[in-house]
Amino acid sequence: MRTIDWVDGAIELIDQTLLPQRVEVRRITELSDLIADIQRLAVRGAPALGVAGALGVALIAANVQAQNESGTDLDREEVRRQAATLREARPTAVNLSWGVDRALTKLEEGADAVLAEAIRIRDEDIAACISMGLRGADLTRELASKDRVRVMTICNTGSLATVERGTALGVIQTLLEQDSLEEAFPLETRPLFQGARLTAWELQRMGAPFRLLIDSAGPFLLSRGIADAVFIGADRIAANGDSANKIGSFSLALAAKHAGVPFIVVAPESTIDMRTASGADIEIEDRGVDEVAGFGGVRTAPDGIGAVNPAFDVTPHDLITAIVTERRVILPGRGESPENVSLEPLRS
Ligand code: MRU
């Protein structure tokens, strides 16, 4: 089942807020519902947001076309105006604006061309995840000098964060398929538990050996040698290799460095933002007090308190052993960055 897709004239997506208790598909026909679903994390994860952005522009164009009483020209200015609101739905993952902008490049050719481009983005995402999985699995065995590896990961970077398979979790799936996965250690990922709710669900469905960790156990257990590598996804990779990802990634990178464990970022090329020079320039979404003060309708903190709730942090490039995309492996520790490593063909 695809996490997000275009089905019979509408966007269909799995409502991730209901997992792991219920698998429910939502059918989206209005832009306001798509924006609300992005903001409440019914659809989430950088690559899935890229596809949501592109399909969202296709939806806008189709709706504007349908409302056009004269039935003639598509009101392109109106499409652009609505697309600008979609682009701003969440600020950190560059894939959202990338997907919107890429779909808009076809606007002059009409609504059908916009939809065709959005479908192309969906299909490219599927192929990219396969290629990242293969590159990442080879690299991990090489770095760990082992045929079977134990890996730690945070948040959800699986099929739910993409269209199918995933980025960092896609590498774990590939390792499993190649009989190279000894065990996976997902962190639960406070405050919204993407690791406990979504990654554990996906690992269980794929039949992977794994044990769940609380977030604060990750750095300590790395120091005790529990894992051969740490894999994370990314929401935005700056031109110098600094990488924004789910809050908690930076602490894992520091601990991995301390323990001498490879720290690997897995993300598609669309997550690399060459217009952002370094991590200091990345806007970090703060999601407010309610997510910190309780979960699932249960209040855990006193009423009336404040909270700082950054949804993401930034890992500096010098803590990153490798950045794996569908088209290349970048080794920041050897002075490499997205600026100076050339692209290779996709692997399949
Ligand atoms: O707030 P979320 O759940 O959208 O955060 C997602 C992450 O941080 C992922 O690790 C990242 O988007 C990469 S997904 C392949």
XYZ file of C-alpha atoms and ligand atoms in Angstrom:
363
model
C 0.000 0.000 0.000
C 1.363 3.416 -0.925
C 1.528 6.057 1.802
C 0.317 8.749 -0.565
C -1.009 8.539 -4.090
C -3.320 10.043 -6.680
C -6.432 7.889 -7.066
C -9.405 8.724 -9.333
C -8.977 12.493 -9.215
C -8.013 12.933 -5.560
C -5.110 12.475 -3.168
C -5.306 9.414 -0.951
C -3.060 9.127 2.087
C -2.718 6.914 5.128
C -3.653 8.866 8.258
C -0.478 8.342 10.311
C -1.950 9.851 13.461
C -4.096 6.719 13.858
C -1.235 4.202 13.612
C -0.469 1.637 14.897
C -4.038 1.074 16.134
C -5.815 1.697 12.818
C -4.882 1.854 9.151
C -7.223 4.377 7.595
C -6.955 5.988 4.191
C -8.115 9.570 3.790
C -9.360 10.929 0.499
C -8.412 14.570 0.013
C -10.252 16.750 -2.477
C -9.698 20.186 -0.915
C -6.465 22.101 -0.385
C -7.474 23.157 3.144
C -7.738 19.471 4.169
C -4.326 18.695 2.709
C -2.714 21.594 4.571
C -4.426 20.554 7.827
C -3.257 16.958 7.342
C 0.324 18.101 6.767
C 0.220 20.274 9.879
C -1.247 17.607 12.160
C 1.241 15.049 10.724
C -1.364 12.761 9.140
C 1.129 12.834 6.284
C 4.723 13.484 7.275
C 8.357 12.702 6.540
C 10.316 14.816 4.073
C 9.974 12.752 0.857
C 6.254 12.116 1.461
C 5.834 15.865 1.969
C 7.531 16.423 -1.404
C 4.984 14.161 -3.079
C 2.160 15.796 -1.076
C 3.350 19.204 -2.310
C 3.402 18.118 -5.946
C 0.081 16.245 -5.825
C -1.335 19.209 -3.916
C -0.538 21.531 -6.824
C -2.199 19.027 -9.164
C -5.273 19.098 -6.918
C -5.303 22.908 -6.853
C -5.012 23.083 -10.641
C -7.812 20.549 -11.111
C -10.099 22.421 -8.697
C -9.361 25.842 -10.191
C -10.001 24.403 -13.643
C -13.326 22.925 -12.517
C -14.431 26.240 -10.989
C -13.637 28.140 -14.139
C -17.104 28.993 -15.342
C -16.150 29.845 -18.883
C -14.386 26.490 -19.123
C -11.528 28.083 -21.015
C -8.140 29.167 -19.686
C -6.786 27.874 -16.392
C -6.436 30.782 -13.915
C -2.694 30.307 -13.324
C -2.375 33.208 -10.907
C -5.019 31.612 -8.673
C -3.165 28.285 -8.781
C 0.083 30.032 -7.805
C -1.634 31.906 -4.986
C -3.019 28.714 -3.456
C 0.231 26.817 -4.031
C 2.062 29.470 -1.992
C -0.063 28.601 1.066
C 0.640 24.891 0.619
C 4.379 25.611 0.308
C 4.363 27.228 3.761
C 2.458 24.455 5.591
C 5.607 23.244 7.380
C 8.930 25.080 7.212
C 11.831 22.675 7.810
C 11.583 19.880 5.221
C 12.710 21.436 1.953
C 10.986 18.658 0.002
C 7.580 20.299 0.466
C 8.536 23.521 -1.304
C 10.636 21.517 -3.787
C 7.607 19.385 -4.735
C 5.330 22.421 -5.044
C 7.849 24.348 -7.148
C 8.588 21.433 -9.450
C 4.917 20.793 -10.150
C 4.445 24.517 -10.826
C 7.084 24.413 -13.584
C 4.440 22.654 -15.737
C 1.651 25.123 -15.007
C 1.932 26.894 -18.369
C 1.160 23.559 -20.056
C -2.082 23.105 -18.073
C -3.570 21.042 -15.270
C -2.907 17.672 -16.929
C 0.783 18.461 -17.313
C 0.989 19.461 -13.632
C -0.563 16.141 -12.642
C 1.811 14.221 -14.924
C 4.788 15.946 -13.258
C 3.449 15.132 -9.776
C 3.070 11.472 -10.791
C 6.660 11.542 -12.094
C 7.811 12.843 -8.686
C 5.912 9.985 -6.992
C 7.565 7.424 -9.260
C 11.021 8.951 -8.837
C 10.599 8.718 -5.075
C 9.901 4.981 -5.336
C 12.994 4.413 -7.503
C 15.159 6.633 -5.269
C 14.307 4.595 -2.184
C 15.364 1.352 -3.887
C 18.657 2.930 -4.937
C 19.346 4.442 -1.476
C 18.684 1.052 0.103
C 21.242 -0.685 -2.100
C 23.902 2.012 -1.722
C 23.328 2.258 2.029
C 23.469 -1.495 2.656
C 26.762 -1.879 0.770
C 28.278 1.105 2.554
C 27.204 -0.129 5.992
C 28.772 -3.558 5.562
C 31.930 -1.863 4.302
C 32.161 0.639 7.175
C 31.336 -1.983 9.825
C 33.608 -4.605 8.205
C 30.843 -7.152 8.922
C 28.293 -9.097 6.914
C 25.546 -8.764 9.541
C 25.046 -5.462 11.295
C 23.160 -3.923 14.199
C 21.743 -0.471 13.520
C 20.158 2.317 15.532
C 17.669 4.786 14.051
C 15.372 7.625 15.112
C 11.943 8.856 14.027
C 10.232 7.199 11.075
C 12.059 7.120 7.760
C 10.234 4.132 6.279
C 7.540 3.639 3.694
C 5.301 5.949 5.733
C 7.772 8.825 5.288
C 8.030 8.269 1.532
C 5.751 6.600 -1.024
C 7.180 3.119 -0.484
C 10.172 1.540 1.351
C 11.775 4.651 2.864
C 15.221 6.181 3.249
C 17.133 5.152 6.409
C 14.540 2.491 7.207
C 14.708 1.480 3.538
C 18.394 0.678 4.092
C 17.409 -1.432 7.093
C 14.830 -3.246 4.946
C 17.460 -3.871 2.264
C 19.883 -5.222 4.882
C 17.097 -7.542 6.068
C 16.375 -8.729 2.525
C 20.088 -9.389 2.024
C 20.294 -11.342 5.301
C 22.619 -8.672 6.694
C 20.493 -7.327 9.545
C 21.327 -8.685 12.968
C 19.076 -6.293 14.880
C 17.577 -2.816 14.630
C 17.162 -0.381 17.534
C 14.570 2.318 16.816
C 14.231 5.177 19.316
C 10.681 5.961 20.395
C 11.070 9.638 19.319
C 9.383 11.973 21.754
C 7.108 13.831 21.764
C 4.995 12.299 18.954
C 6.471 8.772 19.033
C 7.087 8.343 15.317
C 9.655 5.670 16.267
C 7.411 3.728 18.646
C 4.175 4.124 16.691
C 5.352 4.028 13.092
C 8.858 2.552 12.819
C 8.126 -0.303 15.232
C 4.937 -1.003 13.242
C 6.861 -1.077 9.969
C 9.703 -3.217 11.357
C 7.198 -5.693 12.735
C 5.374 -5.919 9.406
C 8.628 -6.546 7.531
C 9.617 -9.261 10.021
C 12.819 -7.545 11.158
C 14.485 -8.382 14.473
C 14.324 -5.231 16.611
C 13.973 -3.821 20.107
C 12.545 -0.390 20.914
C 14.585 2.111 22.990
C 13.588 5.228 24.874
C 15.304 8.266 23.354
C 17.609 8.959 26.263
C 18.980 5.383 26.179
C 20.340 5.818 22.649
C 23.571 7.725 23.365
C 24.445 5.563 26.399
C 23.811 2.297 24.561
C 26.019 3.438 21.677
C 28.817 3.884 24.213
C 28.210 0.273 25.276
C 28.596 -0.962 21.684
C 24.969 -1.910 20.992
C 25.076 -0.847 17.321
C 27.498 -0.925 14.383
C 25.954 2.119 12.707
C 23.372 4.868 13.209
C 21.062 5.709 10.299
C 18.907 8.807 10.142
C 16.854 10.523 7.460
C 16.934 14.256 6.775
C 14.508 17.104 6.307
C 17.029 19.481 4.748
C 20.702 19.057 3.926
C 22.609 22.311 3.522
C 25.237 22.850 0.820
C 28.024 22.167 3.342
C 26.447 18.856 4.447
C 24.900 20.050 7.748
C 21.688 18.019 8.098
C 18.390 18.846 9.785
C 16.403 15.869 11.063
C 14.098 14.885 13.917
C 15.039 16.283 17.329
C 17.410 13.819 19.016
C 19.514 13.205 15.905
C 22.264 15.602 17.049
C 22.680 13.845 20.420
C 22.954 10.513 18.595
C 25.622 11.963 16.295
C 27.667 13.232 19.265
C 27.403 9.851 20.956
C 28.257 7.986 17.751
C 31.393 10.097 17.362
C 32.326 9.369 20.986
C 31.764 5.636 20.453
C 33.483 5.505 17.049
C 30.281 4.327 15.347
C 29.518 5.459 11.749
C 26.710 8.032 11.578
C 24.926 7.873 8.239
C 22.327 10.265 6.787
C 20.098 8.713 4.115
C 18.008 11.093 2.009
C 17.059 11.692 -1.622
C 18.728 14.391 -3.710
C 15.536 16.451 -3.336
C 16.415 16.952 0.349
C 19.686 18.686 -0.532
C 19.109 22.422 -0.557
C 22.001 24.139 -2.308
C 20.416 27.538 -1.571
C 20.993 26.979 2.149
C 24.689 27.441 2.887
C 24.842 25.817 6.319
C 22.696 24.399 9.100
C 22.571 27.780 10.823
C 20.316 28.985 8.002
C 17.712 26.226 8.416
C 14.401 27.264 9.956
C 13.435 24.865 12.744
C 9.716 24.337 13.350
C 8.602 24.743 16.974
C 5.391 22.784 17.536
C 4.294 24.406 20.761
C 3.545 23.311 24.278
C 0.689 20.809 23.908
C 2.773 18.009 22.337
C 5.271 18.227 25.201
C 2.767 18.495 28.021
C 0.807 15.360 27.160
C 0.044 12.706 24.567
C -3.116 11.063 23.258
C -5.374 13.272 25.340
C -3.550 12.527 28.611
C -1.967 15.549 30.284
C 1.436 14.690 31.813
C 2.594 18.182 32.855
C 0.838 20.781 35.009
C -1.563 23.169 33.300
C -0.299 26.620 32.489
C 3.351 25.768 31.836
C 5.449 26.787 28.819
C 7.669 24.536 26.672
C 10.312 24.796 23.974
C 9.473 22.182 21.354
C 11.829 22.146 18.348
C 10.643 19.373 16.011
C 14.102 19.109 14.449
C 17.771 19.674 15.191
C 20.808 20.121 12.974
C 23.759 17.742 12.918
C 26.937 19.518 11.802
C 28.654 17.877 8.806
C 31.787 17.044 10.770
C 29.767 14.557 12.857
C 28.404 12.818 9.752
C 30.322 9.831 8.380
C 28.326 9.602 5.159
C 25.362 11.084 3.326
C 23.741 8.466 1.102
C 21.419 9.580 -1.693
C 20.020 7.651 -4.646
C 22.798 9.061 -6.845
C 25.944 9.231 -4.646
C 27.672 8.701 -1.334
C 29.173 11.856 0.198
C 31.802 11.493 2.937
C 31.919 14.790 4.891
C 34.725 13.435 7.109
C 36.949 13.331 4.009
C 36.183 16.894 3.028
C 33.355 15.937 0.689
C 30.101 17.882 0.471
C 27.100 18.060 -1.880
C 29.070 20.789 -3.658
C 31.988 18.617 -4.737
C 30.737 15.032 -5.249
C 29.337 14.170 -8.656
C 26.149 12.247 -9.369
C 26.132 8.594 -10.396
C 23.381 6.535 -12.052
C 20.474 5.200 -9.990
C 20.842 1.649 -8.702
C 18.000 -0.790 -9.123
O 7.993 15.696 12.091
P 8.145 14.578 11.130
O 7.563 13.299 11.588
O 7.693 14.957 9.736
O 9.719 14.365 11.033
C 10.232 13.479 10.089
C 11.690 13.290 10.204
O 12.385 13.967 10.922
C 12.295 12.285 9.274
O 13.410 11.690 9.856
C 12.716 12.986 7.985
O 11.648 13.698 7.439
C 13.201 12.031 6.995
S 11.922 10.957 6.436
C 12.569 9.903 5.295
